[in-house]
Amino acid sequence: MSWEILNILAVSAFAFSGAIVALNERYDIFGTFILGIATPFAGGIIRNIALDVPVVHVWEQGYLLYVAFGTIAVVYFFPKTWVLSWDRWNIYPDAIGLSAFALQGASFATAHNFPLGGVIFAAILTGVGGGVTRDVLAQRRPMVLHQEIYAVWALMAGLLIGVGIIDVQSASQTYFLFFLVITCRVLSYHLGWHLRFRDLYRL
């Protein structure tokens, strides 16, 4: 049940984020739905291809596909003045999607008995793949390449799960890590944390 809830949160959050970006870039309804669908599902597809395991295609996602469609429809048909003002808050659904998908990717890798490196790799690809796809399709600079910390939090989730500190079979531990990654991502954004070591060297 905990993973079903996390999957719904992740898909709706990333679908919302993709639709918001599409509307800000003045995409039509077709483009909005394409970008909104690509954002939550591209990361898992990229992960499966990279790990050489069977790919679960978008049309095989079951009820999650309908969750994404419903979220995108709500965003698209809301008054545009309201929706476009939400772009400033897009960091929050993006953080939710990053966290949930990073955990899902790490859990997927452990279930397939991948070593620690594979678990971390799966967490990063699943967590950031959708956001990168969204930004590339919208012709934006991918957030993962910005100065602010982004992919590191997916790496942290994969590491904690891969070494066994967090047991994904425990709902309480899973949700703890879920909220921890969200908190770290939001704090890193608002406090301006970054990985520019050259600036530290100058100090």
PDB file of C-alpha atoms in Angstrom:
ATOM      1  CA  MET A   1       0.000   0.000   0.000  1.00  0.00           C
ATOM      2  CA  SER A   2       2.831   2.434   0.831  1.00  0.00           C
ATOM      3  CA  TRP A   3       4.373   1.967  -2.622  1.00  0.00           C
ATOM      4  CA  GLU A   4       1.025   2.448  -4.345  1.00  0.00           C
ATOM      5  CA  ILE A   5       0.580   5.751  -2.522  1.00  0.00           C
ATOM      6  CA  LEU A   6       4.123   6.857  -3.353  1.00  0.00           C
ATOM      7  CA  ASN A   7       3.655   5.922  -7.014  1.00  0.00           C
ATOM      8  CA  ILE A   8       0.429   7.929  -7.205  1.00  0.00           C
ATOM      9  CA  LEU A   9       2.087  10.929  -5.529  1.00  0.00           C
ATOM     10  CA  ALA A  10       5.117  10.704  -7.803  1.00  0.00           C
ATOM     11  CA  VAL A  11       3.132  10.361 -11.034  1.00  0.00           C
ATOM     12  CA  SER A  12       0.694  13.150 -10.184  1.00  0.00           C
ATOM     13  CA  ALA A  13       3.504  15.455  -8.987  1.00  0.00           C
ATOM     14  CA  PHE A  14       5.642  14.984 -12.097  1.00  0.00           C
ATOM     15  CA  ALA A  15       2.617  15.135 -14.421  1.00  0.00           C
ATOM     16  CA  PHE A  16       1.643  18.407 -12.751  1.00  0.00           C
ATOM     17  CA  SER A  17       5.198  19.710 -13.093  1.00  0.00           C
ATOM     18  CA  GLY A  18       5.416  18.747 -16.772  1.00  0.00           C
ATOM     19  CA  ALA A  19       2.049  20.308 -17.584  1.00  0.00           C
ATOM     20  CA  ILE A  20       2.972  23.542 -15.813  1.00  0.00           C
ATOM     21  CA  VAL A  21       6.229  23.795 -17.767  1.00  0.00           C
ATOM     22  CA  ALA A  22       4.379  23.068 -21.024  1.00  0.00           C
ATOM     23  CA  LEU A  23       1.835  25.815 -20.394  1.00  0.00           C
ATOM     24  CA  ASN A  24       4.567  28.286 -19.509  1.00  0.00           C
ATOM     25  CA  GLU A  25       6.254  27.449 -22.794  1.00  0.00           C
ATOM     26  CA  ARG A  26       2.890  28.000 -24.544  1.00  0.00           C
ATOM     27  CA  TYR A  27       2.435  24.412 -25.723  1.00  0.00           C
ATOM     28  CA  ASP A  28      -0.931  23.441 -27.190  1.00  0.00           C
ATOM     29  CA  ILE A  29      -3.106  20.744 -25.632  1.00  0.00           C
ATOM     30  CA  PHE A  30      -1.299  17.926 -27.467  1.00  0.00           C
ATOM     31  CA  GLY A  31       2.124  19.195 -26.430  1.00  0.00           C
ATOM     32  CA  THR A  32       0.955  19.695 -22.853  1.00  0.00           C
ATOM     33  CA  PHE A  33      -0.239  16.100 -22.579  1.00  0.00           C
ATOM     34  CA  ILE A  34       2.930  14.742 -24.222  1.00  0.00           C
ATOM     35  CA  LEU A  35       5.178  16.668 -21.830  1.00  0.00           C
ATOM     36  CA  GLY A  36       2.963  15.833 -18.862  1.00  0.00           C
ATOM     37  CA  ILE A  37       3.066  12.111 -19.684  1.00  0.00           C
ATOM     38  CA  ALA A  38       6.787  12.030 -20.464  1.00  0.00           C
ATOM     39  CA  THR A  39       7.816  13.590 -17.160  1.00  0.00           C
ATOM     40  CA  PRO A  40       6.546  10.871 -14.779  1.00  0.00           C
ATOM     41  CA  PHE A  41       7.290   7.847 -16.975  1.00  0.00           C
ATOM     42  CA  ALA A  42      10.530   8.617 -18.819  1.00  0.00           C
ATOM     43  CA  GLY A  43      12.743   8.005 -15.788  1.00  0.00           C
ATOM     44  CA  GLY A  44      11.567   4.429 -15.293  1.00  0.00           C
ATOM     45  CA  ILE A  45      11.926   3.638 -18.987  1.00  0.00           C
ATOM     46  CA  ILE A  46      15.468   5.056 -19.074  1.00  0.00           C
ATOM     47  CA  ARG A  47      16.349   3.091 -15.917  1.00  0.00           C
ATOM     48  CA  ASN A  48      15.101  -0.200 -17.327  1.00  0.00           C
ATOM     49  CA  ILE A  49      16.967   0.296 -20.574  1.00  0.00           C
ATOM     50  CA  ALA A  50      20.182   1.166 -18.705  1.00  0.00           C
ATOM     51  CA  LEU A  51      19.841  -1.839 -16.370  1.00  0.00           C
ATOM     52  CA  ASP A  52      18.917  -4.160 -19.248  1.00  0.00           C
ATOM     53  CA  VAL A  53      15.609  -5.299 -17.761  1.00  0.00           C
ATOM     54  CA  PRO A  54      12.226  -5.433 -19.550  1.00  0.00           C
ATOM     55  CA  VAL A  55      10.737  -2.009 -20.184  1.00  0.00           C
ATOM     56  CA  VAL A  56       7.264  -1.240 -18.869  1.00  0.00           C
ATOM     57  CA  HIS A  57       5.854   1.026 -21.563  1.00  0.00           C
ATOM     58  CA  VAL A  58       3.681   4.042 -20.876  1.00  0.00           C
ATOM     59  CA  TRP A  59       0.538   2.290 -22.106  1.00  0.00           C
ATOM     60  CA  GLU A  60       1.210  -0.579 -19.690  1.00  0.00           C
ATOM     61  CA  GLN A  61       1.214   1.612 -16.581  1.00  0.00           C
ATOM     62  CA  GLY A  62      -2.403   0.802 -15.671  1.00  0.00           C
ATOM     63  CA  TYR A  63      -4.180   3.183 -13.318  1.00  0.00           C
ATOM     64  CA  LEU A  64      -1.054   5.358 -13.044  1.00  0.00           C
ATOM     65  CA  LEU A  65      -1.535   6.431 -16.648  1.00  0.00           C
ATOM     66  CA  TYR A  66      -5.053   7.612 -15.778  1.00  0.00           C
ATOM     67  CA  VAL A  67      -3.690   9.457 -12.737  1.00  0.00           C
ATOM     68  CA  ALA A  68      -1.309  11.307 -15.046  1.00  0.00           C
ATOM     69  CA  PHE A  69      -4.026  12.071 -17.612  1.00  0.00           C
ATOM     70  CA  GLY A  70      -6.354  13.348 -14.897  1.00  0.00           C
ATOM     71  CA  THR A  71      -3.696  15.585 -13.380  1.00  0.00           C
ATOM     72  CA  ILE A  72      -2.741  17.058 -16.743  1.00  0.00           C
ATOM     73  CA  ALA A  73      -6.385  17.670 -17.634  1.00  0.00           C
ATOM     74  CA  VAL A  74      -6.998  19.529 -14.370  1.00  0.00           C
ATOM     75  CA  VAL A  75      -3.955  21.716 -14.967  1.00  0.00           C
ATOM     76  CA  TYR A  76      -4.786  22.393 -18.613  1.00  0.00           C
ATOM     77  CA  PHE A  77      -8.426  23.324 -18.105  1.00  0.00           C
ATOM     78  CA  PHE A  78      -7.892  25.486 -15.028  1.00  0.00           C
ATOM     79  CA  PRO A  79      -7.894  29.257 -15.669  1.00  0.00           C
ATOM     80  CA  LYS A  80      -4.543  29.993 -17.275  1.00  0.00           C
ATOM     81  CA  THR A  81      -3.838  33.006 -15.053  1.00  0.00           C
ATOM     82  CA  TRP A  82      -4.017  30.741 -12.004  1.00  0.00           C
ATOM     83  CA  VAL A  83      -1.980  27.939 -13.498  1.00  0.00           C
ATOM     84  CA  LEU A  84       0.857  30.109 -14.754  1.00  0.00           C
ATOM     85  CA  SER A  85       1.196  31.686 -11.322  1.00  0.00           C
ATOM     86  CA  TRP A  86       1.820  28.193  -9.927  1.00  0.00           C
ATOM     87  CA  ASP A  87       5.124  27.929 -11.801  1.00  0.00           C
ATOM     88  CA  ARG A  88       6.919  29.624  -8.927  1.00  0.00           C
ATOM     89  CA  TRP A  89       5.804  26.737  -6.696  1.00  0.00           C
ATOM     90  CA  ASN A  90       6.883  24.035  -9.165  1.00  0.00           C
ATOM     91  CA  ILE A  91       9.845  23.201  -6.932  1.00  0.00           C
ATOM     92  CA  TYR A  92       7.511  21.408  -4.519  1.00  0.00           C
ATOM     93  CA  PRO A  93       5.834  18.889  -6.849  1.00  0.00           C
ATOM     94  CA  ASP A  94       9.219  18.396  -8.493  1.00  0.00           C
ATOM     95  CA  ALA A  95      10.742  17.563  -5.100  1.00  0.00           C
ATOM     96  CA  ILE A  96       7.919  15.110  -4.386  1.00  0.00           C
ATOM     97  CA  GLY A  97       8.428  13.383  -7.730  1.00  0.00           C
ATOM     98  CA  LEU A  98      12.205  13.297  -7.315  1.00  0.00           C
ATOM     99  CA  SER A  99      11.933  11.705  -3.874  1.00  0.00           C
ATOM    100  CA  ALA A 100       9.245   9.162  -4.666  1.00  0.00           C
ATOM    101  CA  PHE A 101      10.834   8.021  -7.921  1.00  0.00           C
ATOM    102  CA  ALA A 102      14.325   7.824  -6.390  1.00  0.00           C
ATOM    103  CA  LEU A 103      12.945   5.504  -3.703  1.00  0.00           C
ATOM    104  CA  GLN A 104      11.010   3.528  -6.283  1.00  0.00           C
ATOM    105  CA  GLY A 105      14.115   3.131  -8.439  1.00  0.00           C
ATOM    106  CA  ALA A 106      16.253   1.967  -5.528  1.00  0.00           C
ATOM    107  CA  SER A 107      13.545  -0.478  -4.430  1.00  0.00           C
ATOM    108  CA  PHE A 108      13.293  -1.800  -7.996  1.00  0.00           C
ATOM    109  CA  ALA A 109      17.025  -2.442  -8.113  1.00  0.00           C
ATOM    110  CA  THR A 110      17.138  -4.198  -4.736  1.00  0.00           C
ATOM    111  CA  ALA A 111      14.193  -6.378  -5.768  1.00  0.00           C
ATOM    112  CA  HIS A 112      16.234  -7.436  -8.811  1.00  0.00           C
ATOM    113  CA  ASN A 113      19.295  -8.132  -6.621  1.00  0.00           C
ATOM    114  CA  PHE A 114      21.515  -5.446  -8.112  1.00  0.00           C
ATOM    115  CA  PRO A 115      24.664  -4.502  -6.154  1.00  0.00           C
ATOM    116  CA  LEU A 116      25.048  -1.172  -4.368  1.00  0.00           C
ATOM    117  CA  GLY A 117      26.244   0.641  -7.494  1.00  0.00           C
ATOM    118  CA  GLY A 118      23.204  -0.557  -9.432  1.00  0.00           C
ATOM    119  CA  VAL A 119      20.848   0.534  -6.657  1.00  0.00           C
ATOM    120  CA  ILE A 120      22.333   4.036  -6.565  1.00  0.00           C
ATOM    121  CA  PHE A 121      22.356   4.225 -10.361  1.00  0.00           C
ATOM    122  CA  ALA A 122      18.700   3.156 -10.527  1.00  0.00           C
ATOM    123  CA  ALA A 123      17.706   5.704  -7.878  1.00  0.00           C
ATOM    124  CA  ILE A 124      19.394   8.540  -9.757  1.00  0.00           C
ATOM    125  CA  LEU A 125      18.052   7.583 -13.189  1.00  0.00           C
ATOM    126  CA  THR A 126      14.497   7.068 -11.945  1.00  0.00           C
ATOM    127  CA  GLY A 127      14.541  10.194  -9.801  1.00  0.00           C
ATOM    128  CA  VAL A 128      15.995  12.665 -12.285  1.00  0.00           C
ATOM    129  CA  GLY A 129      15.194  11.033 -15.648  1.00  0.00           C
ATOM    130  CA  GLY A 130      11.691  12.445 -15.884  1.00  0.00           C
ATOM    131  CA  GLY A 131      12.766  15.960 -14.940  1.00  0.00           C
ATOM    132  CA  VAL A 132      15.618  15.898 -17.443  1.00  0.00           C
ATOM    133  CA  THR A 133      13.265  14.675 -20.171  1.00  0.00           C
ATOM    134  CA  ARG A 134      10.786  17.434 -19.301  1.00  0.00           C
ATOM    135  CA  ASP A 135      13.440  20.150 -19.464  1.00  0.00           C
ATOM    136  CA  VAL A 136      14.974  18.860 -22.684  1.00  0.00           C
ATOM    137  CA  LEU A 137      11.585  18.668 -24.432  1.00  0.00           C
ATOM    138  CA  ALA A 138      10.790  22.182 -23.183  1.00  0.00           C
ATOM    139  CA  GLN A 139      14.220  23.371 -24.402  1.00  0.00           C
ATOM    140  CA  ARG A 140      15.261  24.337 -20.907  1.00  0.00           C
ATOM    141  CA  ARG A 141      18.593  23.697 -19.236  1.00  0.00           C
ATOM    142  CA  PRO A 142      18.126  20.439 -17.288  1.00  0.00           C
ATOM    143  CA  MET A 143      17.793  21.129 -13.568  1.00  0.00           C
ATOM    144  CA  VAL A 144      20.199  18.316 -12.759  1.00  0.00           C
ATOM    145  CA  LEU A 145      22.975  20.324 -14.472  1.00  0.00           C
ATOM    146  CA  HIS A 146      22.303  23.511 -12.494  1.00  0.00           C
ATOM    147  CA  GLN A 147      24.521  24.770  -9.728  1.00  0.00           C
ATOM    148  CA  GLU A 148      21.906  23.833  -7.125  1.00  0.00           C
ATOM    149  CA  ILE A 149      21.912  20.325  -5.645  1.00  0.00           C
ATOM    150  CA  TYR A 150      19.397  17.987  -7.275  1.00  0.00           C
ATOM    151  CA  ALA A 151      20.619  14.518  -8.251  1.00  0.00           C
ATOM    152  CA  VAL A 152      22.623  14.224  -5.023  1.00  0.00           C
ATOM    153  CA  TRP A 153      19.404  13.656  -3.062  1.00  0.00           C
ATOM    154  CA  ALA A 154      18.435  10.773  -5.330  1.00  0.00           C
ATOM    155  CA  LEU A 155      21.932   9.375  -4.833  1.00  0.00           C
ATOM    156  CA  MET A 156      21.474   9.691  -1.059  1.00  0.00           C
ATOM    157  CA  ALA A 157      18.218   7.729  -1.214  1.00  0.00           C
ATOM    158  CA  GLY A 158      19.842   4.984  -3.262  1.00  0.00           C
ATOM    159  CA  LEU A 159      22.822   4.805  -0.905  1.00  0.00           C
ATOM    160  CA  LEU A 160      20.707   4.570   2.254  1.00  0.00           C
ATOM    161  CA  ILE A 161      18.572   1.827   0.723  1.00  0.00           C
ATOM    162  CA  GLY A 162      21.485   0.037  -0.927  1.00  0.00           C
ATOM    163  CA  VAL A 163      23.546  -0.316   2.265  1.00  0.00           C
ATOM    164  CA  GLY A 164      20.498  -1.381   4.256  1.00  0.00           C
ATOM    165  CA  ILE A 165      20.130   1.631   6.540  1.00  0.00           C
ATOM    166  CA  ILE A 166      16.594   2.068   5.191  1.00  0.00           C
ATOM    167  CA  ASP A 167      14.465  -1.050   4.803  1.00  0.00           C
ATOM    168  CA  VAL A 168      11.982  -0.486   1.976  1.00  0.00           C
ATOM    169  CA  GLN A 169       9.812  -3.261   3.406  1.00  0.00           C
ATOM    170  CA  SER A 170       9.084  -0.976   6.361  1.00  0.00           C
ATOM    171  CA  ALA A 171       6.434   1.652   5.599  1.00  0.00           C
ATOM    172  CA  SER A 172       7.629   3.945   8.398  1.00  0.00           C
ATOM    173  CA  GLN A 173      11.246   3.902   7.188  1.00  0.00           C
ATOM    174  CA  THR A 174      10.172   4.362   3.581  1.00  0.00           C
ATOM    175  CA  TYR A 175       8.067   7.406   4.394  1.00  0.00           C
ATOM    176  CA  PHE A 176      10.825   8.803   6.612  1.00  0.00           C
ATOM    177  CA  LEU A 177      13.273   8.700   3.715  1.00  0.00           C
ATOM    178  CA  PHE A 178      10.605  10.041   1.347  1.00  0.00           C
ATOM    179  CA  PHE A 179      10.073  13.165   3.459  1.00  0.00           C
ATOM    180  CA  LEU A 180      13.800  13.488   4.195  1.00  0.00           C
ATOM    181  CA  VAL A 181      14.662  13.704   0.490  1.00  0.00           C
ATOM    182  CA  ILE A 182      11.865  16.226  -0.101  1.00  0.00           C
ATOM    183  CA  THR A 183      13.079  18.355   2.812  1.00  0.00           C
ATOM    184  CA  CYS A 184      16.690  18.263   1.642  1.00  0.00           C
ATOM    185  CA  ARG A 185      15.719  19.172  -1.918  1.00  0.00           C
ATOM    186  CA  VAL A 186      13.522  22.092  -0.857  1.00  0.00           C
ATOM    187  CA  LEU A 187      16.112  23.380   1.617  1.00  0.00           C
ATOM    188  CA  SER A 188      18.897  23.143  -0.962  1.00  0.00           C
ATOM    189  CA  TYR A 189      16.775  25.220  -3.336  1.00  0.00           C
ATOM    190  CA  HIS A 190      15.743  27.939  -0.885  1.00  0.00           C
ATOM    191  CA  LEU A 191      19.099  28.163   0.894  1.00  0.00           C
ATOM    192  CA  GLY A 192      21.093  28.145  -2.336  1.00  0.00           C
ATOM    193  CA  TRP A 193      23.186  25.069  -1.626  1.00  0.00           C
ATOM    194  CA  HIS A 194      25.361  24.147  -4.600  1.00  0.00           C
ATOM    195  CA  LEU A 195      28.308  22.022  -5.708  1.00  0.00           C
ATOM    196  CA  ARG A 196      30.535  24.765  -7.095  1.00  0.00           C
ATOM    197  CA  PHE A 197      33.809  23.674  -5.533  1.00  0.00           C
ATOM    198  CA  ARG A 198      35.696  26.404  -7.345  1.00  0.00           C
ATOM    199  CA  ASP A 199      33.862  28.983  -5.215  1.00  0.00           C
ATOM    200  CA  LEU A 200      34.909  27.115  -2.069  1.00  0.00           C
ATOM    201  CA  TYR A 201      38.493  27.128  -3.350  1.00  0.00           C
ATOM    202  CA  ARG A 202      38.394  30.895  -3.831  1.00  0.00           C
ATOM    203  CA  LEU A 203      37.326  31.312  -0.207  1.00  0.00           C
TER     204      LEU A 203
END
